[in-house]
C-alpha cells in the first residue's frame, strides 16, 4: 500500500485565491511527522511546513497552513492568497517514528493563473 | 551557509561506465540519504545512512552503492549504469536525533542521463 497518496496530478488557481492540495497517508505508527515540500521549475526541494501526529493545532507558516485530520489520515496543504511564484510541484512526505525512511507522494503540479 | 552540495549537477554518460555522484553537508548531520525522482513516481529513497559506516537500503537500491566513511560525505556510486537509471537524483541530510520533526534538507539535484 502507498504510504503517501496525492490524488491531484495538476491544479490551477487564480492569483490571490486560496488553494488546497490533498494528501492522505497510511501508517500504523502512532508517532509520525508529515512534511510538505515545494519544487519550483529550477528543481530544488524547499521545505514548507511540518505537522507532528501529536500536535494539537494545525501547523501554519505564513501563507501555508496544514489542514490535519488525524482520524481521516489526511494532511492537506492550504496556500492562501496565491502568487505567481507559487507555481511549482508540491510533495507531501511522511516519516514514521519507528523507521528511518522518508516517504514521498507523487506530487501535485500547481499553476497560478494571473 | 548551511547546505547540502551535490556534484555534478548534470551528467551524461554511457551504459556500463562507472560513475560517482558526490554529496557533502556542512551541518554536522548524522543522517544522510539518496533519492531518485521520476515523473509520476515522486521521490523514492535509494539508500540512507544513520551515521559513519552505517548504511541501509531504501525502496530502490538495485544498481546503486553508497559509502559513509566521513560524516559530511555520502557518495552515490553506479558501478554499471543502465538507461533505466536515467533520473533526477537528490541527496538529503537531517539531524540523526530520533525526532520525527527533524527536517530534511536537500541538495540541488543531479540530472543523470545514461545513453
Short mmCIF file of N, CA, C and O in Angstrom, two decimals, chain B:
data_model
loop_
_atom_site.label_atom_id
_atom_site.label_comp_id
_atom_site.label_asym_id
_atom_site.label_seq_id
_atom_site.Cartn_x
_atom_site.Cartn_y
_atom_site.Cartn_z
N UNK B 1 27.16 29.24 5.22
CA UNK B 1 25.77 28.92 4.91
C UNK B 1 25.55 27.41 5.00
O UNK B 1 26.32 26.63 4.46
N UNK B 2 24.50 27.01 5.71
CA UNK B 2 24.18 25.60 5.84
C UNK B 2 23.68 25.07 4.50
O UNK B 2 22.77 25.64 3.91
N UNK B 3 24.29 23.99 4.03
CA UNK B 3 23.85 23.49 2.75
C UNK B 3 24.28 22.04 2.52
O UNK B 3 25.19 21.54 3.17
N UNK B 4 23.58 21.45 1.55
CA UNK B 4 23.92 20.13 1.04
C UNK B 4 24.39 20.35 -0.41
O UNK B 4 23.64 20.93 -1.20
N UNK B 5 25.58 19.89 -0.71
CA UNK B 5 26.16 20.15 -2.02
C UNK B 5 26.33 18.86 -2.80
O UNK B 5 26.96 17.91 -2.32
N UNK B 6 25.76 18.83 -3.97
CA UNK B 6 25.88 17.67 -4.87
C UNK B 6 26.67 18.07 -6.10
O UNK B 6 26.51 19.16 -6.62
N UNK B 7 27.47 17.11 -6.56
CA UNK B 7 28.19 17.30 -7.82
C UNK B 7 28.33 15.98 -8.56
O UNK B 7 28.54 14.94 -7.93
N UNK B 8 28.21 16.02 -9.89
CA UNK B 8 27.89 17.20 -10.70
C UNK B 8 26.39 17.50 -10.71
O UNK B 8 25.61 16.69 -10.22
N UNK B 9 26.00 18.62 -11.24
CA UNK B 9 24.59 18.95 -11.36
C UNK B 9 23.97 18.25 -12.58
O UNK B 9 22.80 17.91 -12.57
N UNK B 10 24.75 18.08 -13.60
CA UNK B 10 24.29 17.42 -14.83
C UNK B 10 25.36 16.43 -15.27
O UNK B 10 26.54 16.73 -15.21
N UNK B 11 24.89 15.27 -15.73
CA UNK B 11 25.85 14.25 -16.16
C UNK B 11 25.21 13.40 -17.24
O UNK B 11 24.11 12.88 -17.07
N UNK B 12 25.92 13.28 -18.36
CA UNK B 12 25.52 12.38 -19.42
C UNK B 12 26.62 11.34 -19.55
O UNK B 12 27.80 11.68 -19.66
N UNK B 13 26.21 10.07 -19.52
CA UNK B 13 27.21 9.01 -19.59
C UNK B 13 26.67 7.88 -20.48
O UNK B 13 25.57 7.97 -21.01
N UNK B 14 27.47 6.85 -20.62
CA UNK B 14 27.07 5.71 -21.44
C UNK B 14 26.90 4.48 -20.56
O UNK B 14 27.47 4.39 -19.47
N UNK B 15 26.14 3.56 -21.05
CA UNK B 15 25.87 2.32 -20.31
C UNK B 15 27.17 1.64 -19.92
O UNK B 15 28.08 1.49 -20.73
N UNK B 16 27.25 1.27 -18.64
CA UNK B 16 28.38 0.49 -18.15
C UNK B 16 29.57 1.28 -17.65
O UNK B 16 30.49 0.69 -17.05
N UNK B 17 29.57 2.57 -17.82
CA UNK B 17 30.72 3.37 -17.38
C UNK B 17 30.50 3.86 -15.95
O UNK B 17 29.66 4.73 -15.71
N UNK B 18 31.28 3.34 -15.04
CA UNK B 18 31.12 3.65 -13.62
C UNK B 18 31.14 5.14 -13.35
O UNK B 18 31.94 5.89 -13.94
N UNK B 19 30.27 5.57 -12.45
CA UNK B 19 30.26 6.98 -12.09
C UNK B 19 29.95 7.15 -10.61
O UNK B 19 29.36 6.26 -9.98
N UNK B 20 30.35 8.29 -10.10
CA UNK B 20 30.08 8.64 -8.70
C UNK B 20 29.49 10.03 -8.65
O UNK B 20 30.00 10.96 -9.29
N UNK B 21 28.42 10.17 -7.89
CA UNK B 21 27.84 11.47 -7.61
C UNK B 21 28.18 11.80 -6.15
O UNK B 21 27.87 11.01 -5.25
N UNK B 22 28.81 12.92 -5.95
CA UNK B 22 29.24 13.26 -4.59
C UNK B 22 28.17 14.07 -3.87
O UNK B 22 27.36 14.77 -4.48
N UNK B 23 28.17 13.95 -2.55
CA UNK B 23 27.26 14.71 -1.70
C UNK B 23 28.00 15.07 -0.43
O UNK B 23 28.61 14.20 0.21
N UNK B 24 27.90 16.33 -0.06
CA UNK B 24 28.57 16.80 1.13
C UNK B 24 27.65 17.77 1.87
O UNK B 24 26.96 18.58 1.24
N UNK B 25 27.62 17.67 3.21
CA UNK B 25 26.82 18.59 4.01
C UNK B 25 27.69 19.20 5.11
O UNK B 25 28.58 18.54 5.63
N UNK B 26 27.37 20.46 5.43
CA UNK B 26 28.20 21.18 6.41
C UNK B 26 27.44 21.47 7.70
O UNK B 26 27.76 22.40 8.43
N UNK B 27 26.40 20.67 7.97
CA UNK B 27 25.55 20.92 9.14
C UNK B 27 25.80 19.90 10.26
O UNK B 27 25.04 19.88 11.23
N UNK B 28 26.80 19.07 10.09
CA UNK B 28 27.12 18.04 11.08
C UNK B 28 25.95 17.08 11.32
O UNK B 28 25.75 16.57 12.43
N UNK B 29 25.19 16.84 10.26
CA UNK B 29 24.05 15.93 10.36
C UNK B 29 24.51 14.48 10.36
O UNK B 29 25.40 14.10 9.59
N UNK B 30 23.84 13.68 11.21
CA UNK B 30 24.17 12.26 11.24
C UNK B 30 23.52 11.52 10.07
O UNK B 30 24.08 10.61 9.51
N UNK B 31 22.32 11.90 9.73
CA UNK B 31 21.52 11.15 8.75
C UNK B 31 21.68 11.75 7.36
O UNK B 31 21.51 12.96 7.16
N UNK B 32 22.00 10.90 6.40
CA UNK B 32 22.05 11.32 5.00
C UNK B 32 21.34 10.28 4.15
O UNK B 32 21.23 9.10 4.52
N UNK B 33 20.86 10.74 2.99
CA UNK B 33 20.01 9.87 2.18
C UNK B 33 20.12 10.25 0.71
O UNK B 33 20.42 11.39 0.37
N UNK B 34 19.87 9.25 -0.15
CA UNK B 34 19.79 9.49 -1.59
C UNK B 34 18.41 9.11 -2.08
O UNK B 34 17.84 8.07 -1.67
N UNK B 35 17.89 9.94 -3.00
CA UNK B 35 16.60 9.71 -3.63
C UNK B 35 16.75 9.84 -5.14
O UNK B 35 17.62 10.55 -5.63
N UNK B 36 15.84 9.18 -5.84
CA UNK B 36 15.69 9.45 -7.25
C UNK B 36 14.26 9.91 -7.51
O UNK B 36 13.32 9.45 -6.85
N UNK B 37 14.14 10.84 -8.44
CA UNK B 37 12.82 11.38 -8.78
C UNK B 37 12.52 11.08 -10.23
O UNK B 37 13.28 11.45 -11.13
N UNK B 38 11.39 10.43 -10.46
CA UNK B 38 10.95 10.09 -11.81
C UNK B 38 9.53 10.58 -12.00
O UNK B 38 8.73 10.54 -11.06
N UNK B 39 9.19 11.01 -13.20
CA UNK B 39 7.84 11.56 -13.45
C UNK B 39 6.75 10.57 -13.05
O UNK B 39 6.80 9.38 -13.40
N UNK B 40 5.79 11.08 -12.30
CA UNK B 40 4.66 10.25 -11.89
C UNK B 40 4.93 9.32 -10.72
O UNK B 40 4.02 8.66 -10.22
N UNK B 41 6.19 9.27 -10.27
CA UNK B 41 6.55 8.37 -9.18
C UNK B 41 6.99 9.12 -7.93
O UNK B 41 7.24 8.50 -6.88
N UNK B 42 7.16 10.42 -8.02
CA UNK B 42 7.63 11.17 -6.86
C UNK B 42 9.08 10.85 -6.57
O UNK B 42 9.85 10.45 -7.44
N UNK B 43 9.47 11.02 -5.31
CA UNK B 43 10.82 10.71 -4.88
C UNK B 43 10.83 9.36 -4.19
O UNK B 43 9.99 9.09 -3.34
N UNK B 44 11.78 8.56 -4.56
CA UNK B 44 11.94 7.24 -3.95
C UNK B 44 13.34 7.13 -3.35
O UNK B 44 14.32 7.51 -3.98
N UNK B 45 13.38 6.58 -2.14
CA UNK B 45 14.63 6.51 -1.41
C UNK B 45 15.48 5.36 -1.92
O UNK B 45 15.01 4.23 -2.05
N UNK B 46 16.75 5.64 -2.18
CA UNK B 46 17.67 4.62 -2.69
C UNK B 46 18.43 3.97 -1.54
O UNK B 46 18.38 2.75 -1.36
N UNK B 47 19.15 4.78 -0.82
CA UNK B 47 19.91 4.35 0.35
C UNK B 47 19.89 5.48 1.38
O UNK B 47 19.68 6.64 1.04
N UNK B 48 20.13 5.09 2.63
CA UNK B 48 20.30 6.10 3.66
C UNK B 48 21.39 5.65 4.62
O UNK B 48 21.77 4.47 4.66
N UNK B 49 21.85 6.62 5.39
CA UNK B 49 22.92 6.35 6.35
C UNK B 49 22.60 7.06 7.64
O UNK B 49 22.33 8.26 7.64
N UNK B 50 22.63 6.30 8.74
CA UNK B 50 22.34 6.88 10.04
C UNK B 50 23.57 7.51 10.67
O UNK B 50 23.46 8.34 11.57
N UNK B 51 24.75 7.10 10.23
CA UNK B 51 25.99 7.68 10.75
C UNK B 51 27.16 7.06 9.99
O UNK B 51 26.97 6.24 9.08
N UNK B 52 28.36 7.43 10.36
CA UNK B 52 29.55 6.92 9.68
C UNK B 52 29.55 5.39 9.74
O UNK B 52 29.30 4.81 10.79
N UNK B 53 29.79 4.79 8.56
CA UNK B 53 29.87 3.34 8.42
C UNK B 53 28.55 2.62 8.67
O UNK B 53 28.53 1.39 8.77
N UNK B 54 27.44 3.36 8.74
CA UNK B 54 26.13 2.74 8.93
C UNK B 54 25.23 3.14 7.77
O UNK B 54 24.84 4.30 7.64
N UNK B 55 24.94 2.17 6.89
CA UNK B 55 24.07 2.45 5.76
C UNK B 55 23.01 1.37 5.65
O UNK B 55 23.18 0.27 6.15
N UNK B 56 21.93 1.71 4.96
CA UNK B 56 20.85 0.74 4.78
C UNK B 56 20.10 1.04 3.49
O UNK B 56 20.12 2.17 2.98
N UNK B 57 19.44 0.00 2.98
CA UNK B 57 18.73 0.13 1.71
C UNK B 57 17.41 0.86 1.91
O UNK B 57 16.73 0.68 2.92
N UNK B 58 17.06 1.64 0.90
CA UNK B 58 15.74 2.23 0.84
C UNK B 58 14.83 1.38 -0.02
O UNK B 58 14.95 0.15 -0.04
N UNK B 59 13.97 2.02 -0.77
CA UNK B 59 12.99 1.28 -1.58
C UNK B 59 13.54 0.79 -2.91
O UNK B 59 13.06 -0.19 -3.46
N UNK B 60 14.52 1.49 -3.46
CA UNK B 60 15.02 1.15 -4.80
C UNK B 60 16.55 1.11 -4.84
O UNK B 60 17.19 1.86 -5.56
N UNK B 61 17.18 0.17 -4.11
CA UNK B 61 18.64 0.17 -4.02
C UNK B 61 19.37 -0.54 -5.17
O UNK B 61 20.58 -0.39 -5.31
N UNK B 62 18.64 -1.28 -5.99
CA UNK B 62 19.30 -2.10 -7.01
C UNK B 62 20.08 -1.24 -8.00
O UNK B 62 19.55 -0.29 -8.57
N UNK B 63 21.34 -1.62 -8.21
CA UNK B 63 22.18 -0.92 -9.17
C UNK B 63 22.96 0.24 -8.57
O UNK B 63 23.69 0.91 -9.30
N UNK B 64 22.82 0.45 -7.27
CA UNK B 64 23.50 1.55 -6.60
C UNK B 64 24.33 1.04 -5.44
O UNK B 64 24.04 0.03 -4.85
N UNK B 65 25.38 1.81 -5.14
CA UNK B 65 26.17 1.58 -3.93
C UNK B 65 26.40 2.91 -3.25
O UNK B 65 26.40 3.95 -3.90
N UNK B 66 26.60 2.85 -1.94
CA UNK B 66 26.93 4.05 -1.20
C UNK B 66 28.04 3.72 -0.21
O UNK B 66 28.33 2.56 0.06
N UNK B 67 28.64 4.77 0.32
CA UNK B 67 29.60 4.60 1.40
C UNK B 67 29.53 5.82 2.29
O UNK B 67 29.17 6.90 1.85
N UNK B 68 29.84 5.62 3.57
CA UNK B 68 29.85 6.74 4.52
C UNK B 68 31.10 6.61 5.37
O UNK B 68 31.09 6.12 6.48
N UNK B 69 32.19 7.09 4.83
CA UNK B 69 33.47 7.00 5.54
C UNK B 69 33.70 8.22 6.42
O UNK B 69 34.46 8.17 7.39
N UNK B 70 33.06 9.31 6.06
CA UNK B 70 33.15 10.54 6.85
C UNK B 70 31.73 11.04 7.08
O UNK B 70 30.85 10.80 6.25
N UNK B 71 31.55 11.77 8.16
CA UNK B 71 30.21 12.23 8.49
C UNK B 71 29.65 13.16 7.43
O UNK B 71 28.46 13.14 7.14
N UNK B 72 30.46 14.00 6.85
CA UNK B 72 29.95 15.01 5.95
C UNK B 72 29.70 14.51 4.53
O UNK B 72 28.99 15.17 3.77
N UNK B 73 30.26 13.38 4.14
CA UNK B 73 30.18 12.93 2.74
C UNK B 73 29.41 11.63 2.59
O UNK B 73 29.56 10.70 3.40
N UNK B 74 28.63 11.57 1.53
CA UNK B 74 27.82 10.37 1.27
C UNK B 74 27.70 10.18 -0.24
O UNK B 74 26.69 10.53 -0.86
N UNK B 75 28.72 9.64 -0.89
CA UNK B 75 28.68 9.49 -2.35
C UNK B 75 27.78 8.36 -2.81
O UNK B 75 27.63 7.34 -2.12
N UNK B 76 27.19 8.57 -3.96
CA UNK B 76 26.36 7.56 -4.62
C UNK B 76 27.14 7.01 -5.81
O UNK B 76 27.60 7.77 -6.65
N UNK B 77 27.27 5.70 -5.85
CA UNK B 77 28.08 5.05 -6.88
C UNK B 77 27.20 4.18 -7.76
O UNK B 77 26.42 3.36 -7.26
N UNK B 78 27.35 4.36 -9.06
CA UNK B 78 26.70 3.49 -10.03
C UNK B 78 27.82 2.71 -10.72
O UNK B 78 28.55 3.26 -11.55
N UNK B 79 27.97 1.45 -10.36
CA UNK B 79 29.07 0.64 -10.86
C UNK B 79 28.95 0.39 -12.37
O UNK B 79 29.93 0.43 -13.09
N UNK B 80 27.73 0.13 -12.81
CA UNK B 80 27.50 -0.15 -14.22
C UNK B 80 26.16 0.45 -14.61
O UNK B 80 25.14 -0.26 -14.68
N UNK B 81 26.15 1.74 -14.89
CA UNK B 81 24.87 2.42 -15.13
C UNK B 81 24.12 1.85 -16.32
O UNK B 81 24.73 1.40 -17.32
N UNK B 82 22.81 1.87 -16.21
CA UNK B 82 21.96 1.43 -17.31
C UNK B 82 20.95 2.54 -17.61
O UNK B 82 20.72 3.42 -16.77
N UNK B 83 20.35 2.53 -18.81
CA UNK B 83 19.41 3.60 -19.18
C UNK B 83 18.26 3.79 -18.19
O UNK B 83 17.77 4.91 -18.03
N UNK B 84 17.84 2.73 -17.49
CA UNK B 84 16.74 2.89 -16.54
C UNK B 84 17.17 3.63 -15.26
O UNK B 84 16.34 3.86 -14.36
N UNK B 85 18.43 4.00 -15.19
CA UNK B 85 18.88 4.82 -14.08
C UNK B 85 18.95 6.30 -14.46
O UNK B 85 19.38 7.13 -13.65
N UNK B 86 18.50 6.60 -15.65
CA UNK B 86 18.33 8.00 -16.04
C UNK B 86 17.26 8.60 -15.15
O UNK B 86 16.13 8.12 -15.11
N UNK B 87 17.62 9.66 -14.42
CA UNK B 87 16.71 10.20 -13.43
C UNK B 87 17.29 11.48 -12.85
O UNK B 87 18.41 11.89 -13.17
N UNK B 88 16.50 12.10 -11.99
CA UNK B 88 16.96 13.24 -11.20
C UNK B 88 17.25 12.72 -9.79
O UNK B 88 16.37 12.13 -9.17
N UNK B 89 18.47 12.95 -9.31
CA UNK B 89 18.89 12.41 -8.03
C UNK B 89 19.06 13.54 -7.01
O UNK B 89 19.61 14.59 -7.31
N UNK B 90 18.61 13.24 -5.79
CA UNK B 90 18.75 14.18 -4.70
C UNK B 90 19.46 13.52 -3.53
O UNK B 90 19.15 12.40 -3.16
N UNK B 91 20.36 14.29 -2.94
CA UNK B 91 20.95 13.93 -1.67
C UNK B 91 20.28 14.80 -0.60
O UNK B 91 19.88 15.94 -0.87
N UNK B 92 20.12 14.25 0.60
CA UNK B 92 19.48 14.99 1.68
C UNK B 92 20.14 14.64 3.00
O UNK B 92 20.75 13.58 3.14
N UNK B 93 20.00 15.54 3.97
CA UNK B 93 20.55 15.26 5.29
C UNK B 93 19.62 15.84 6.35
O UNK B 93 18.84 16.77 6.08
N UNK B 94 19.71 15.30 7.53
CA UNK B 94 18.97 15.83 8.69
C UNK B 94 19.69 15.40 9.95
O UNK B 94 20.48 14.46 9.94
N UNK B 95 19.40 16.07 11.08
CA UNK B 95 19.98 15.59 12.34
C UNK B 95 19.52 14.17 12.63
O UNK B 95 18.39 13.79 12.30
N UNK B 96 20.39 13.39 13.25
CA UNK B 96 20.08 11.99 13.48
C UNK B 96 19.28 11.72 14.73
O UNK B 96 18.83 10.60 14.95
N UNK B 97 19.11 12.75 15.55
CA UNK B 97 18.31 12.52 16.75
C UNK B 97 16.96 11.99 16.33
O UNK B 97 16.36 12.46 15.39
N UNK B 98 16.46 11.05 17.09
CA UNK B 98 15.26 10.34 16.66
C UNK B 98 14.01 11.14 16.95
O UNK B 98 13.18 10.79 17.78
N UNK B 99 13.87 12.24 16.23
CA UNK B 99 12.67 13.06 16.33
C UNK B 99 12.01 13.12 14.97
O UNK B 99 12.65 13.43 13.98
N UNK B 100 10.74 12.80 14.94
CA UNK B 100 10.07 12.78 13.64
C UNK B 100 10.06 14.15 12.99
O UNK B 100 9.94 14.27 11.79
N UNK B 101 10.20 15.21 13.80
CA UNK B 101 10.08 16.54 13.21
C UNK B 101 11.38 17.04 12.59
O UNK B 101 11.41 18.13 12.05
N UNK B 102 12.44 16.24 12.68
CA UNK B 102 13.70 16.70 12.08
C UNK B 102 13.53 16.88 10.58
O UNK B 102 13.20 15.95 9.86
N UNK B 103 13.78 18.09 10.12
CA UNK B 103 13.56 18.43 8.72
C UNK B 103 14.72 17.92 7.89
O UNK B 103 15.88 18.02 8.29
N UNK B 104 14.40 17.39 6.72
CA UNK B 104 15.44 17.00 5.78
C UNK B 104 15.75 18.18 4.86
O UNK B 104 14.84 18.82 4.35
N UNK B 105 17.05 18.41 4.65
CA UNK B 105 17.49 19.44 3.74
C UNK B 105 18.07 18.77 2.51
O UNK B 105 18.84 17.83 2.61
N UNK B 106 17.70 19.30 1.35
CA UNK B 106 18.06 18.67 0.10
C UNK B 106 19.14 19.42 -0.65
O UNK B 106 19.20 20.66 -0.59
N UNK B 107 19.94 18.67 -1.37
CA UNK B 107 20.85 19.26 -2.34
C UNK B 107 20.07 19.76 -3.56
O UNK B 107 18.86 19.55 -3.66
N UNK B 108 20.78 20.38 -4.48
CA UNK B 108 20.14 21.00 -5.65
C UNK B 108 19.75 19.98 -6.71
O UNK B 108 19.03 20.32 -7.65
N UNK B 109 20.21 18.75 -6.57
CA UNK B 109 19.84 17.71 -7.52
C UNK B 109 20.91 17.48 -8.58
O UNK B 109 21.67 18.38 -8.94
N UNK B 110 20.96 16.25 -9.07
CA UNK B 110 21.85 15.85 -10.16
C UNK B 110 21.02 15.18 -11.23
O UNK B 110 20.37 14.17 -10.98
N UNK B 111 21.04 15.77 -12.41
CA UNK B 111 20.27 15.18 -13.51
C UNK B 111 21.19 14.27 -14.31
O UNK B 111 22.15 14.73 -14.95
N UNK B 112 20.88 12.98 -14.26
CA UNK B 112 21.72 11.97 -14.90
C UNK B 112 21.02 11.37 -16.11
O UNK B 112 19.85 10.98 -16.02
N UNK B 113 21.74 11.32 -17.21
CA UNK B 113 21.25 10.63 -18.41
C UNK B 113 22.23 9.52 -18.77
O UNK B 113 23.42 9.79 -18.93
N UNK B 114 21.71 8.30 -18.90
CA UNK B 114 22.54 7.16 -19.28
C UNK B 114 22.11 6.72 -20.68
O UNK B 114 20.96 6.32 -20.88
N UNK B 115 23.03 6.82 -21.62
CA UNK B 115 22.70 6.50 -23.02
C UNK B 115 23.02 5.05 -23.35
O UNK B 115 23.88 4.44 -22.74
#
